[in-house]
Structures are given as structure tokens and as C-alpha cells.
Short mmCIF file of C-alpha atoms in Angstrom, two decimals:
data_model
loop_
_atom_site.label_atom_id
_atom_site.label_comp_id
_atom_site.label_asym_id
_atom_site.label_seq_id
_atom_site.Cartn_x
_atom_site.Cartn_y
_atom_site.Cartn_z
CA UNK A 1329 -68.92 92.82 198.84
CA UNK A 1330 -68.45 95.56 201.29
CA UNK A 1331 -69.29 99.51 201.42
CA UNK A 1332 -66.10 101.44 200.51
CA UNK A 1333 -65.61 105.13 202.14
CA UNK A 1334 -64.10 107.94 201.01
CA UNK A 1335 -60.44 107.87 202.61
CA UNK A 1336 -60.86 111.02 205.39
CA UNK A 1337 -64.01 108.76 206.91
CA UNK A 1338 -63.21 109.02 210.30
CA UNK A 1339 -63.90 106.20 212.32
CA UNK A 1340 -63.96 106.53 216.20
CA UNK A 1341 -65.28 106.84 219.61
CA UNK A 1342 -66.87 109.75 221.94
CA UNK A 1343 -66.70 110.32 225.91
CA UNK A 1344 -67.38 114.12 227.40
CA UNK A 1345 -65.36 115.56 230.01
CA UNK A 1346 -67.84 115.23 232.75
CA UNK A 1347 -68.43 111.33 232.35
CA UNK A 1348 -64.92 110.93 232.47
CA UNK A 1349 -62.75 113.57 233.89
CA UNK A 1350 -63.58 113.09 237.61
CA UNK A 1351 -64.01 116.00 239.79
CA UNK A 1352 -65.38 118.58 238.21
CA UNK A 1353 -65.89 120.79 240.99
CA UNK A 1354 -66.61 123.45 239.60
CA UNK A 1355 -70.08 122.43 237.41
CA UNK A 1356 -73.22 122.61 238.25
CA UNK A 1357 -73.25 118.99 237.68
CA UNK A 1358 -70.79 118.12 240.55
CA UNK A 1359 -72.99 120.28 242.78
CA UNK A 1360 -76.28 118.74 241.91
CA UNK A 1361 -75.00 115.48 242.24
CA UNK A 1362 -73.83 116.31 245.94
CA UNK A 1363 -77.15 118.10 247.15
CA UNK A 1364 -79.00 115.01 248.05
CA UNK A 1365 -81.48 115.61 244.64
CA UNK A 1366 -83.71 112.74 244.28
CA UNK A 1367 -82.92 112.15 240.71
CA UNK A 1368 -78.98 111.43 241.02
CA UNK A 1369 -78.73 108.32 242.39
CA UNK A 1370 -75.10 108.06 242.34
CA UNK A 1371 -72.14 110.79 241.91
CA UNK A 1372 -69.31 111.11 239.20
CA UNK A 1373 -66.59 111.58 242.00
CA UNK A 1374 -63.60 110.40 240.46
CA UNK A 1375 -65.31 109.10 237.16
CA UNK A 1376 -63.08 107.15 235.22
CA UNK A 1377 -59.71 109.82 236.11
CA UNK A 1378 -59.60 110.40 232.19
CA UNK A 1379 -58.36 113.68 233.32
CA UNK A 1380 -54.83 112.28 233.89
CA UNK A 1381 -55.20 109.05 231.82
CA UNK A 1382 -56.27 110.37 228.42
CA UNK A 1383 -53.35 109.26 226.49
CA UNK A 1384 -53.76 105.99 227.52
CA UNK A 1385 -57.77 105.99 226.47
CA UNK A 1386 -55.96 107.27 223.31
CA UNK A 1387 -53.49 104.92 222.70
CA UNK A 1388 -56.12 102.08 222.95
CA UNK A 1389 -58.30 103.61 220.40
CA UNK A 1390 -55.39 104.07 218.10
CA UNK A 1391 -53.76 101.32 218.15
CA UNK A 1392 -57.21 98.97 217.91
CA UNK A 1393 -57.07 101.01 214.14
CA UNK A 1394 -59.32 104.12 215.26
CA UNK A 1395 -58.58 107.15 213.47
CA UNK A 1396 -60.93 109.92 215.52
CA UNK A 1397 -61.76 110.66 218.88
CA UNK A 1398 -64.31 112.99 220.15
CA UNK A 1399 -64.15 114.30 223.55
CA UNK A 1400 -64.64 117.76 225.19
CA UNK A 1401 -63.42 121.16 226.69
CA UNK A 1402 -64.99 121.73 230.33
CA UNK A 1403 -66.17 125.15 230.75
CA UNK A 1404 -66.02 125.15 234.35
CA UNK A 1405 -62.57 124.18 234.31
CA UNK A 1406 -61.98 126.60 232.04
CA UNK A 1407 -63.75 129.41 233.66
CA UNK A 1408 -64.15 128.30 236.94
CA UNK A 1409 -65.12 131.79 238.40
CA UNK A 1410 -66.60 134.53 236.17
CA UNK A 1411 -64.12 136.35 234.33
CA UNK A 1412 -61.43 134.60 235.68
CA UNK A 1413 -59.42 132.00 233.07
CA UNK A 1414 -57.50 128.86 234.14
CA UNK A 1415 -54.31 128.96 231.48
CA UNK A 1416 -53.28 125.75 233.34
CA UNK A 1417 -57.04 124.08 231.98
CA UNK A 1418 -55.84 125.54 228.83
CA UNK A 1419 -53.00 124.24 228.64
CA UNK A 1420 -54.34 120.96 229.57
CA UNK A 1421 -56.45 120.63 227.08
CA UNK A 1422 -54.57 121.55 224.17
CA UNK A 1423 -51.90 118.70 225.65
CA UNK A 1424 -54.94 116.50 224.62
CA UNK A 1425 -55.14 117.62 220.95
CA UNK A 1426 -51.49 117.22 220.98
CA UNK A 1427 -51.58 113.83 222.18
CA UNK A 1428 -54.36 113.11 219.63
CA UNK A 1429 -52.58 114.28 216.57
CA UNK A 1430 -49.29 112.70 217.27
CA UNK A 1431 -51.14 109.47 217.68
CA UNK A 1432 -52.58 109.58 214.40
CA UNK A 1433 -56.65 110.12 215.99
CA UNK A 1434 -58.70 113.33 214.27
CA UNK A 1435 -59.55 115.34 217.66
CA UNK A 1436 -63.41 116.14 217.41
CA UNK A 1437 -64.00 118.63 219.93
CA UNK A 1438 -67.11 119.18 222.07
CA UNK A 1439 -67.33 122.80 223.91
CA UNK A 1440 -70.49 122.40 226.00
CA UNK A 1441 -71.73 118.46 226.61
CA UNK A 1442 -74.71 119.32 229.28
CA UNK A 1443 -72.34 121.05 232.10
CA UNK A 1444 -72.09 124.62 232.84
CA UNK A 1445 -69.49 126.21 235.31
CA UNK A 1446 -71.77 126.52 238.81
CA UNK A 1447 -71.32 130.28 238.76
CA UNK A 1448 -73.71 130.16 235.69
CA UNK A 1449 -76.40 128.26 236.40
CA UNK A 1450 -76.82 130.12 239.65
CA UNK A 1451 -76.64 133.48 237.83
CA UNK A 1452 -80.10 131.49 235.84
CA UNK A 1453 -78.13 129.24 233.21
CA UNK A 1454 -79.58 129.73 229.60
CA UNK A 1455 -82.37 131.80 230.95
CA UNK A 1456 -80.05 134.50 231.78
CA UNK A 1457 -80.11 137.77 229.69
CA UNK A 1458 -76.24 137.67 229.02
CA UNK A 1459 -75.98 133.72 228.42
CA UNK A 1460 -75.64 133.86 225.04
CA UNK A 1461 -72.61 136.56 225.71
CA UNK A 1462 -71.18 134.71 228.13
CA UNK A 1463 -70.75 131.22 226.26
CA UNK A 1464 -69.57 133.24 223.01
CA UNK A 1465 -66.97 134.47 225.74
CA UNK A 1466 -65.93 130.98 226.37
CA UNK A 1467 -65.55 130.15 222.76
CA UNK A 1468 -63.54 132.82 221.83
CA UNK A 1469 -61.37 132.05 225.01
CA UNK A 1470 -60.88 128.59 224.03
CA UNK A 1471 -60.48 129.05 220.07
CA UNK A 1472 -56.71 130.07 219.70
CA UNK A 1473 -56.03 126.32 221.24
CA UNK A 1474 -58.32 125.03 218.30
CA UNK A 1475 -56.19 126.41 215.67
CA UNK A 1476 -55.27 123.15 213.68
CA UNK A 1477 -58.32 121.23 214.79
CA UNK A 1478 -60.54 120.13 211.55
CA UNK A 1479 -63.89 119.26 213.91
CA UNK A 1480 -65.73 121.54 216.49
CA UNK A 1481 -68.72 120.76 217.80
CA UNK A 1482 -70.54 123.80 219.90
CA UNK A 1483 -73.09 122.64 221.68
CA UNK A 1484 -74.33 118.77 222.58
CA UNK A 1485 -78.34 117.44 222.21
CA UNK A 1486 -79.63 120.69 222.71
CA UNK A 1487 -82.56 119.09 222.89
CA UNK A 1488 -81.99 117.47 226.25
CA UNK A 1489 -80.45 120.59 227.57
CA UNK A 1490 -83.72 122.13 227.02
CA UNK A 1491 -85.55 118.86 228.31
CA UNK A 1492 -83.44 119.63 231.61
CA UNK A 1493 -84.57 123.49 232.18
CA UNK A 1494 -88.30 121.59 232.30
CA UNK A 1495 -87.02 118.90 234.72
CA UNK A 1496 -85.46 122.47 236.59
CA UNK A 1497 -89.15 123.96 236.57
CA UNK A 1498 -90.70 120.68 237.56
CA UNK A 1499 -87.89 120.26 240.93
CA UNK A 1500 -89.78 123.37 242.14
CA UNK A 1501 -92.82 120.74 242.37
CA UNK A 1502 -92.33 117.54 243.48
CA UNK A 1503 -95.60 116.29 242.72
CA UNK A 1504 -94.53 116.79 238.98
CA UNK A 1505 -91.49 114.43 239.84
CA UNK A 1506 -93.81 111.33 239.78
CA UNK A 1507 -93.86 109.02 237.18
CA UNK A 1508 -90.52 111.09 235.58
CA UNK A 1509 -88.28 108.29 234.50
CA UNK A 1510 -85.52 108.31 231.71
CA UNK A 1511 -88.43 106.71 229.51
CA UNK A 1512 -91.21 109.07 230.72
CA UNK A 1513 -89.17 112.99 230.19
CA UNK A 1514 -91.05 116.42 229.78
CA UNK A 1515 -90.59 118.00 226.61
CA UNK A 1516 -87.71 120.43 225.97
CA UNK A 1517 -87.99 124.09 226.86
CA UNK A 1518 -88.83 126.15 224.09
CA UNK A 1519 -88.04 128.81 225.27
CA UNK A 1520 -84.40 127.43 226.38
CA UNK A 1521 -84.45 125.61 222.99
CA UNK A 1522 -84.18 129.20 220.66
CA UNK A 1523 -81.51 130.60 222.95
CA UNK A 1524 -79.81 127.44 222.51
CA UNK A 1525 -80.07 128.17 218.58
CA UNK A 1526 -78.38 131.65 219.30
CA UNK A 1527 -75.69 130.45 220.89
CA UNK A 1528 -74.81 128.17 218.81
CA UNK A 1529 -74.54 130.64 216.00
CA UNK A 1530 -72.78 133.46 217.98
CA UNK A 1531 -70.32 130.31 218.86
CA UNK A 1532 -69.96 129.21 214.78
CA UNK A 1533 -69.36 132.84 214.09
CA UNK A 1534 -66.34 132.96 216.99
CA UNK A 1535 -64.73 130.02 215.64
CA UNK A 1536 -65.38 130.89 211.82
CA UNK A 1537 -63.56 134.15 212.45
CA UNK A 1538 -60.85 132.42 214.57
CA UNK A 1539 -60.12 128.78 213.14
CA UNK A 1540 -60.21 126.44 209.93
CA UNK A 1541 -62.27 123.78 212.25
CA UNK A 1542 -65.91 122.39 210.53
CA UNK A 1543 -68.34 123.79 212.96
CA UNK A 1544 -71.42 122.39 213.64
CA UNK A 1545 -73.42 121.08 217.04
CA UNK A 1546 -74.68 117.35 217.99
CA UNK A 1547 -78.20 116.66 218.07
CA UNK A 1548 -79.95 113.63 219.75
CA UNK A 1549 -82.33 112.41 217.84
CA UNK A 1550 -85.30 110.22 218.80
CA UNK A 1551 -85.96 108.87 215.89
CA UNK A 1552 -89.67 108.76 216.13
CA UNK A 1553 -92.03 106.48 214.04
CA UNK A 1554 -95.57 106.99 214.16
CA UNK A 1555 -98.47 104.70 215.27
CA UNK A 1556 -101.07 103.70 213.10
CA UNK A 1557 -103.26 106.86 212.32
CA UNK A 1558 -100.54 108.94 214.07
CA UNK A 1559 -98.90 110.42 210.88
CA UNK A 1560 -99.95 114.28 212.67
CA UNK A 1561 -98.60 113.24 216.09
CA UNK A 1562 -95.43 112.02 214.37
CA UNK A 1563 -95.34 115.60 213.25
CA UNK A 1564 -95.88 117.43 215.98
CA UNK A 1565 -93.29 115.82 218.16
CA UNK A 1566 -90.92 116.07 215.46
CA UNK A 1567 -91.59 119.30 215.37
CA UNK A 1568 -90.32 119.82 219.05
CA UNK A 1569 -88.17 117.24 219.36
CA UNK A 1570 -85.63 117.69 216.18
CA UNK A 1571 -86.70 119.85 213.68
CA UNK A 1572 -85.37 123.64 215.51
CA UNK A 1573 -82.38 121.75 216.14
CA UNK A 1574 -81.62 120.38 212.61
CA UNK A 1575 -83.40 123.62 210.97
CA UNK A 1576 -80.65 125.78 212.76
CA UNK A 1577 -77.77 123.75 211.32
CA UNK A 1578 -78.65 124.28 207.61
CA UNK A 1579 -76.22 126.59 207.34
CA UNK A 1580 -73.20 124.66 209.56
CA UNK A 1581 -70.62 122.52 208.23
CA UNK A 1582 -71.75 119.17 209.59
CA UNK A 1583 -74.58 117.98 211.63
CA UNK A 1584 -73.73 115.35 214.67
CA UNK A 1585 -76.42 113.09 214.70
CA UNK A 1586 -76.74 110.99 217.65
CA UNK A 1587 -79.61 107.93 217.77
CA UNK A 1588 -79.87 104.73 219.83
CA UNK A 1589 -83.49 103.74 219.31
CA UNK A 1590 -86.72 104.27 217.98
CA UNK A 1591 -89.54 106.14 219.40
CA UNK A 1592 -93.38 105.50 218.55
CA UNK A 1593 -95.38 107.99 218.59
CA UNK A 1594 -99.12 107.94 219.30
CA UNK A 1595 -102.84 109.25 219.41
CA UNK A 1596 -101.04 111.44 222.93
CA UNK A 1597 -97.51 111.78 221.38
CA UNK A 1598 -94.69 109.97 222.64
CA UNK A 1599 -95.25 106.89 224.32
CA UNK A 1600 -92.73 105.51 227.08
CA UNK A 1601 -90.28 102.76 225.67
CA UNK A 1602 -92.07 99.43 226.53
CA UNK A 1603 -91.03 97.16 228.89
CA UNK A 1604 -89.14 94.18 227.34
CA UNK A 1605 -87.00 91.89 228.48
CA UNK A 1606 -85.07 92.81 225.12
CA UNK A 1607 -84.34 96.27 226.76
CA UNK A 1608 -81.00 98.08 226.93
CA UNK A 1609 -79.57 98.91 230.71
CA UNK A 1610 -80.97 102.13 229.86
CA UNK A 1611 -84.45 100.98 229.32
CA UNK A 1612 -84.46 101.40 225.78
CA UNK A 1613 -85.80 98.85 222.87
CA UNK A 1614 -83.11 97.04 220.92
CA UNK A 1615 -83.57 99.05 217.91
CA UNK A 1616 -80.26 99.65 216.18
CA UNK A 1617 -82.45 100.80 213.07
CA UNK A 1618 -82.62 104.51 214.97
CA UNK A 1619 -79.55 105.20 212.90
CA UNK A 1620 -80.56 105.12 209.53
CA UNK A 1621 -84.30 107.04 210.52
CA UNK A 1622 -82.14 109.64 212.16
CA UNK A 1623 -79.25 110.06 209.46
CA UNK A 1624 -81.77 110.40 206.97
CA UNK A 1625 -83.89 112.56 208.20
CA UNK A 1626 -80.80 114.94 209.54
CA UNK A 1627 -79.80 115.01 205.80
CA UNK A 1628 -83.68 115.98 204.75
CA UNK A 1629 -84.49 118.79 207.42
CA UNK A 1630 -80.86 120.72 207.11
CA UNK A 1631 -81.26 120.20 202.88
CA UNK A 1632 -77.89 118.69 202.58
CA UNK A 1633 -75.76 119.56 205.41
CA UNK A 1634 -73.27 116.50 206.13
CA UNK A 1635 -73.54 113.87 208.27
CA UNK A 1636 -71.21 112.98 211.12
CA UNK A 1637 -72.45 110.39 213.41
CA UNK A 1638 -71.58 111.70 216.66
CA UNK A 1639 -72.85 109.13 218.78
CA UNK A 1640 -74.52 106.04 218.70
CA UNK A 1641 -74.22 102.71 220.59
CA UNK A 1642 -76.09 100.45 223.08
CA UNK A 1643 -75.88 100.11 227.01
CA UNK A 1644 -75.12 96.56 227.58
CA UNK A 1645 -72.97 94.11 229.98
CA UNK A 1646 -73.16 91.89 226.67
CA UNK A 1647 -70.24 92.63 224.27
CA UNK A 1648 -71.37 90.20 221.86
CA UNK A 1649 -74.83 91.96 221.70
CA UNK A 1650 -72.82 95.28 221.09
CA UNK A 1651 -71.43 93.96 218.33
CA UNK A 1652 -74.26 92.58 216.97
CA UNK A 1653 -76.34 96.23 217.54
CA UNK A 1654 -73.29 97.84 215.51
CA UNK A 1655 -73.12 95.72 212.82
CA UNK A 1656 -77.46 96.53 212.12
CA UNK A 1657 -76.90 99.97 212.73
CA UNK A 1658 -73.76 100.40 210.18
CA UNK A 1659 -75.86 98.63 207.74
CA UNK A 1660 -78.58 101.17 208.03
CA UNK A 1661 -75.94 104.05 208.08
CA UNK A 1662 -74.31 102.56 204.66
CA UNK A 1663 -77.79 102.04 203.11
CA UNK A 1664 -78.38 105.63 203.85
CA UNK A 1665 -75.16 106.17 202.27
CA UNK A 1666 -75.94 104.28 199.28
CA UNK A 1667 -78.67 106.19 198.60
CA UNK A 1668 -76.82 109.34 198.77
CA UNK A 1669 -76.46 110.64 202.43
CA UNK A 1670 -73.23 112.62 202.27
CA UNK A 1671 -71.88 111.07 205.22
CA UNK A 1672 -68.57 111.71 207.11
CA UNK A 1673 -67.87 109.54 209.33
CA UNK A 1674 -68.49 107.53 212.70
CA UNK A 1675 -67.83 108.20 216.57
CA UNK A 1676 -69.24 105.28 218.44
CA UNK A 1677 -71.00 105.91 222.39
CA UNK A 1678 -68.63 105.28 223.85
CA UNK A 1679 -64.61 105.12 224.18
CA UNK A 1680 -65.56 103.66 227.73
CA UNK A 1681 -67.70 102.59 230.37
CA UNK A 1682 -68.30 105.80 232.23
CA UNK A 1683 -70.63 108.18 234.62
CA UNK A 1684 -74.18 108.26 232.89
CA UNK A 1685 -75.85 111.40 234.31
CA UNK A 1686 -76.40 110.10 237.80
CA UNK A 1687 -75.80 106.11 237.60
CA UNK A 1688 -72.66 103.64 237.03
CA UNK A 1689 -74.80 100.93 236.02
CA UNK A 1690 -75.58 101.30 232.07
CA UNK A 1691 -72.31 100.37 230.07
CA UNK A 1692 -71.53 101.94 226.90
CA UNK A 1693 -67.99 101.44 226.30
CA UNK A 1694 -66.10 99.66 223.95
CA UNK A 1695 -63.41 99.99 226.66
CA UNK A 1696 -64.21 98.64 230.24
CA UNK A 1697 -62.61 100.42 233.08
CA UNK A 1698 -62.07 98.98 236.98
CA UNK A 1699 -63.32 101.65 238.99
CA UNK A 1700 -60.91 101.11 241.63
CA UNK A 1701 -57.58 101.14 240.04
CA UNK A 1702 -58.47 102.27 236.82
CA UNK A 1703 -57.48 99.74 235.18
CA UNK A 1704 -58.09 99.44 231.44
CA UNK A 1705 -59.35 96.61 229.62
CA UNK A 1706 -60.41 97.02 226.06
CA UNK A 1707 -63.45 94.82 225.03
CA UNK A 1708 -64.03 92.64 221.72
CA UNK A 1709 -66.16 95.27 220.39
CA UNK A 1710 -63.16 97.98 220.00
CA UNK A 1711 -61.01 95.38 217.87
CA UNK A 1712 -64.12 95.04 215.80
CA UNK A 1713 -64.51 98.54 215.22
CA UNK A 1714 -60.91 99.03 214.74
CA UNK A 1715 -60.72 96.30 211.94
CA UNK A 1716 -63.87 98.07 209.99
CA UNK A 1717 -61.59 101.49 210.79
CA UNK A 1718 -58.27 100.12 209.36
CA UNK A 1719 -60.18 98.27 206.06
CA UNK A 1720 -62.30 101.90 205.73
CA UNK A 1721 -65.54 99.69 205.02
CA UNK A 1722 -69.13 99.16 206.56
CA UNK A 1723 -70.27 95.83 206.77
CA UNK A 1724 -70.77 94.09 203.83
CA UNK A 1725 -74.44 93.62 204.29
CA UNK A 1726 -74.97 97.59 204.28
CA UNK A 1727 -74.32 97.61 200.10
CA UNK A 1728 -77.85 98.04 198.94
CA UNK A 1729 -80.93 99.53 200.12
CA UNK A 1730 -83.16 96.46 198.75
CA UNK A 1731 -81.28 94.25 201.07
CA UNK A 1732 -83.36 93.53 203.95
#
């Protein structure tokens, strides 16, 4: 017996413009990744030329039996220079909504995943006294192409955008560089972390005044679990970790929840992800339980706000092994539903193998893409998916919480 949906489940896959686009030259992204900084190891440079090939990454998703794709609007291609709007980047965007409707995919759009046009970081990024101004500029500029969109999503893991004004501070030390891996990261900004709140509801209030669209923001989710005698700790980093993020979304239409493993926390806080030869390419422990600790606990802090998985999936070469970390984590997300998570739907990480903040190597992507000619080659894993999308049902073993 199988988990049956409602019928407007969307089922589907997420990329952001950055990790796919290719030159973005206009981010402050593109220019960290060219100023010799000793934590990009490699640059986006052409990424995966999504920017011309989207209806192709569309069509595959489609016709595997997909029904939703989330991808993004680039600020600095839509503001490359303050004040000044590109109609052509307008334009070009709201080609890709049209392409995504008339093949039958729910567009969920993403209006800030992690990049900022240049000009704004160098007039301070979030820590500027206009920022909050300036992004509800962007929104506004944007919403009239968002008109018969159903999904907008304003701002992505604000936690990690926050966790990257600390890695800012610390680049002012080198010393504090060492022993900074992505398993060892500072904590995010507070600071950064409440303007980030602000923004996001000056940005729900552009696009409530402006479009139908359910508004709500993405948050990444570490899904922590506490050590023996660490029930306070477990606390504490929840408390800066998730619970701002979720608390400000108690009033949104959805909450993205994003999760690909677990966390312990101990007597110190968060301890690094331990070294296994289990490990994703990322690092990260094989723990596709993350999903059901995160979707639940989403649904607890926000008291009720629905659930839209936003991202979740596993960096491996392995498809098999993707597969297999789906299936475990759909059966967590329908025994959360079972027990009455009001859950909308789910966007796998990722449509395809793409730039991951400064490396090539870790491979999300139900999708695999030839660097050189571009060439597209859809994996096992996305026929899987698309024959849970076109039957609208979770695995079967996800029916019952008492299952094991």
C-alpha cells in the first residue's frame, strides 16, 4: 500500500541561477570567485549554460513525469548597476515561466539564492542602512512578471547567508580561516540574521500587494539531534540555527524546508560531521532521516504553516545510492505526513549536476551534464522520481509511523 497525495502535490526539482546560469558577471559571487580567495577553489565560469538551455533542463523534467520546477531570478542580472533595470533580464526570465507553464511544470520562484549584484555588497551587503530598501526595490521590480505564478520564494537559507557575513568578518583574519571547513562553519550573524527577517517581510508585503503567488522563504535546516546529556545544547543551537528563521515565517504561506543530514549536538554545541567512509562528496553522514526531523519541526516552530520541501538530496557519483537516500527520506516525509504535517509538495537538490559554491566535484543532480558540450544526460534517479510524480504517491513503506 502506498501514501496517496492530494492532487496539486507538486513533485519536482530545484537549481538557482548562479549554479547554473554561467557568467554572472555582475554578482558578487563571480567576483569573489575571480580574486584569488582561498576558499573558492574553483569558478562557476560557464556553469552548466542553463542560461540559454533552460527549456531543455525543462523538457527533461517534464517529460520524466515532473510537475514543478524551482529555479531563480538573478538580481544582478536584473539590476546590474544601481538604479539601472535590464528589461532584456526581464524579459528573459519571464520567457522561463512561460516555458514552464506551457510544459505543464509549476514555476517555483527563488528571488535571492546567496548572490547579490556586486554594486551591493561593496556598498556593505545586508549591513547596509538601505538594504532592506533596496531588495524590496528589486521585488517590486520583478513582481509584475510574477503575475500568474502560484509559488515565490523571497529569500534562500537565510541562515547560511548570515553564516557567510561571519566567514566575511573572519577573511579580515586569516588566522580565523584555520580549521574552517564546510563541516567546521561559524555561526550565522545575528545581527545579519534579523535584517534578513525584515526583508523578507518588506518582500512578502511587495508581492502580497502585487501578485496571487504563496509567499514564503527557504530555510536550511540542520536538523540537529542532541548528545546524551545535551538536551540544553540542542536548544541553544536550535535557537540560532532555525528557530528566527522558522519563527519569522509563522505568518507566510509556506515554509521551504531544506535538510540533507543530521547534526549532533554536544556538551560545546555542534560537533563537525564525522569522518566516515559512508560520507557524502560533501562530507556529510548518510542520514536521509534529516527530512522528517526537519519537516516536523518546521511544522512545530511556525504553528502550522505548510510544508514545501524545497530542497533535499545527496551529493553522490552513485545513482543507485541516490535512489536509495530518496526512497528513506520520502518515507520519513510521508510518516510526517501521516501524522498530520500539512505538506505540499517536493523539489528534489537538484535538477542537475552543477557549480557548488566554489567546487565541481559534489554531484547533486538527477540530471548529469558534460561540462564541455553541455550535453545532457538524465540519470536513473529522475525516471524514479518521475514515476512517484506521475502515480502522485510516496513510497509505499512511508504509510505508517510504527513502521520502522
Amino acid at each position: 500500500m502506498s501514501l496517496e497525495l492530494a492532487a496539486e502535490f507538486l513533485w519536482g526539482a530545484s537549481t538557482s541561477p548562479h549554479q547554473t546560469e554561467g557568467n554572472n558577471l555582475n554578482s558578487d559571487w563571480w567576483a569573489l570567485e575571480n580574486s584569488g580567495n582561498p576558499l573558492i577553489g574553483e569558478r562557476s565560469g560557464d556553469a552548466v549554460d542553463s542560461y540559454h538551455r533552460y527549456r531543455e533542463d525543462m523538457s527533461l523534467l517534464a517529460g520524466a513525469g515532473l510537475n514543478a520546477y524551482r529555479f531563480g531570478v538573478e538580481w544582478a542580472r536584473i539590476e546590474p548597476d544601481r538604479g539601472h533595470v535590464s528589461r532584456a533580464a526581464l524579459a528573459h526570465y519571464r520567457r522561463m515561466i512561460d516555458a514552464a507553464l506551457e510544459l505543464g511544470l509549476t514555476p517555483v520562484i527563488t528571488l535571492h539564492h546567496f548572490t547579490n549584484p556586486h554594486w551591493f555588497s561593496e556598498l556593505g551587503g545586508w549591513a547596509h542602512p538601505e538594504a532592506i530598501d533596496l531588495f524590496a526595490d528589486y521585488v517590486a521590480t520583478v513582481a509584475p512578471i510574477l503575475t500568474d505564478v502560484a509559488w515565490v520564494c523571497t529569500i534562500n537559507e537565510p541562515s547560511m547567508v548570515a553564516v557567510m557575513a561571519s566567514v566575511q568578518q573572519r577573511l579580515k583574519d586569516p588566522e580565523a580561516l584555520q580549521g574552517m571547513t564546510s563541516r567546521i562553519m561559524p555561526d550565522p550573524d545575528e545581527r545579519t540574521g534579523q535584517v534578513l527577517v525584515r526583508a523578507h517581510h518588506a518582500a512578502t508585503a511587495v508581492l502580497r500587494a502585487h501578485t496571487d503567488a504563496a509567499v514564503g522563504w527557504t530555510v536550511a535546516q540542520p536538523s540537529f539531534v542532541a548528545a546524551e546529556g545535551c538536551e540544553r545544547q540542542l536548544a541553544e543551537a536550535n535557537r540560532i540555527w532555525e528557530d528566527p528563521f522558522l519563527e519569522a515565517a509563522r505568518d507566510d504561506d509556506f515554509i521551504g524546508t531544506q535538510a540533507y543530514s543530521v547534526r549532533t549536538v554536544g556538551p560545546n554545541g555542534p560537533l563537525p560531521q564525522p569522518d566516515s567512509p559512508g560520507n557524502t562528496l560533501t562530507g556529510w553522514a548518510y542520514r536521509p532521516d534529516a527530512l522528517g526531523i526537519a519537516v516536523r519541526r518546521a511544522w512545530e516552530i511556525t504553528g502550522g504553516t505548510p510544508v514545501l520541501v524545497t530542497e533535499n538530496g545527496i551529493a553522490t557519483g552513485d545513482d543507485a545510492r541516490r535512489i536509495d537516500y530518496t526512497t528513506e527520506a520520502l518515507t520519513h516525509l510521508g510518516r510526517a505526513i501521516s501524522d498530520g504535517v500539512d505538506v505540499r509538495g517536493y523539489l528534489h537538490w537538484s535538477a542537475l549536476d552543477n557549480y557548488e559554491w566554489g567546487r565541481w566535484r559534489p554531484t547533486f543532480g538527477l540530471i548529469a551534464v558534460d561540462r564541455h558540450t553541455f550535453a545532457r544526460t538524465p540519470k536513473p534517479s529522475l525516471a524514479w522520481l518521475g514515476n512517484l510524480a506521475r502515480r502522485n504517491v510516496l513510497p509505499r513503506q512511508a504509510v505508517s509511523s510504527e513502521q520502522p
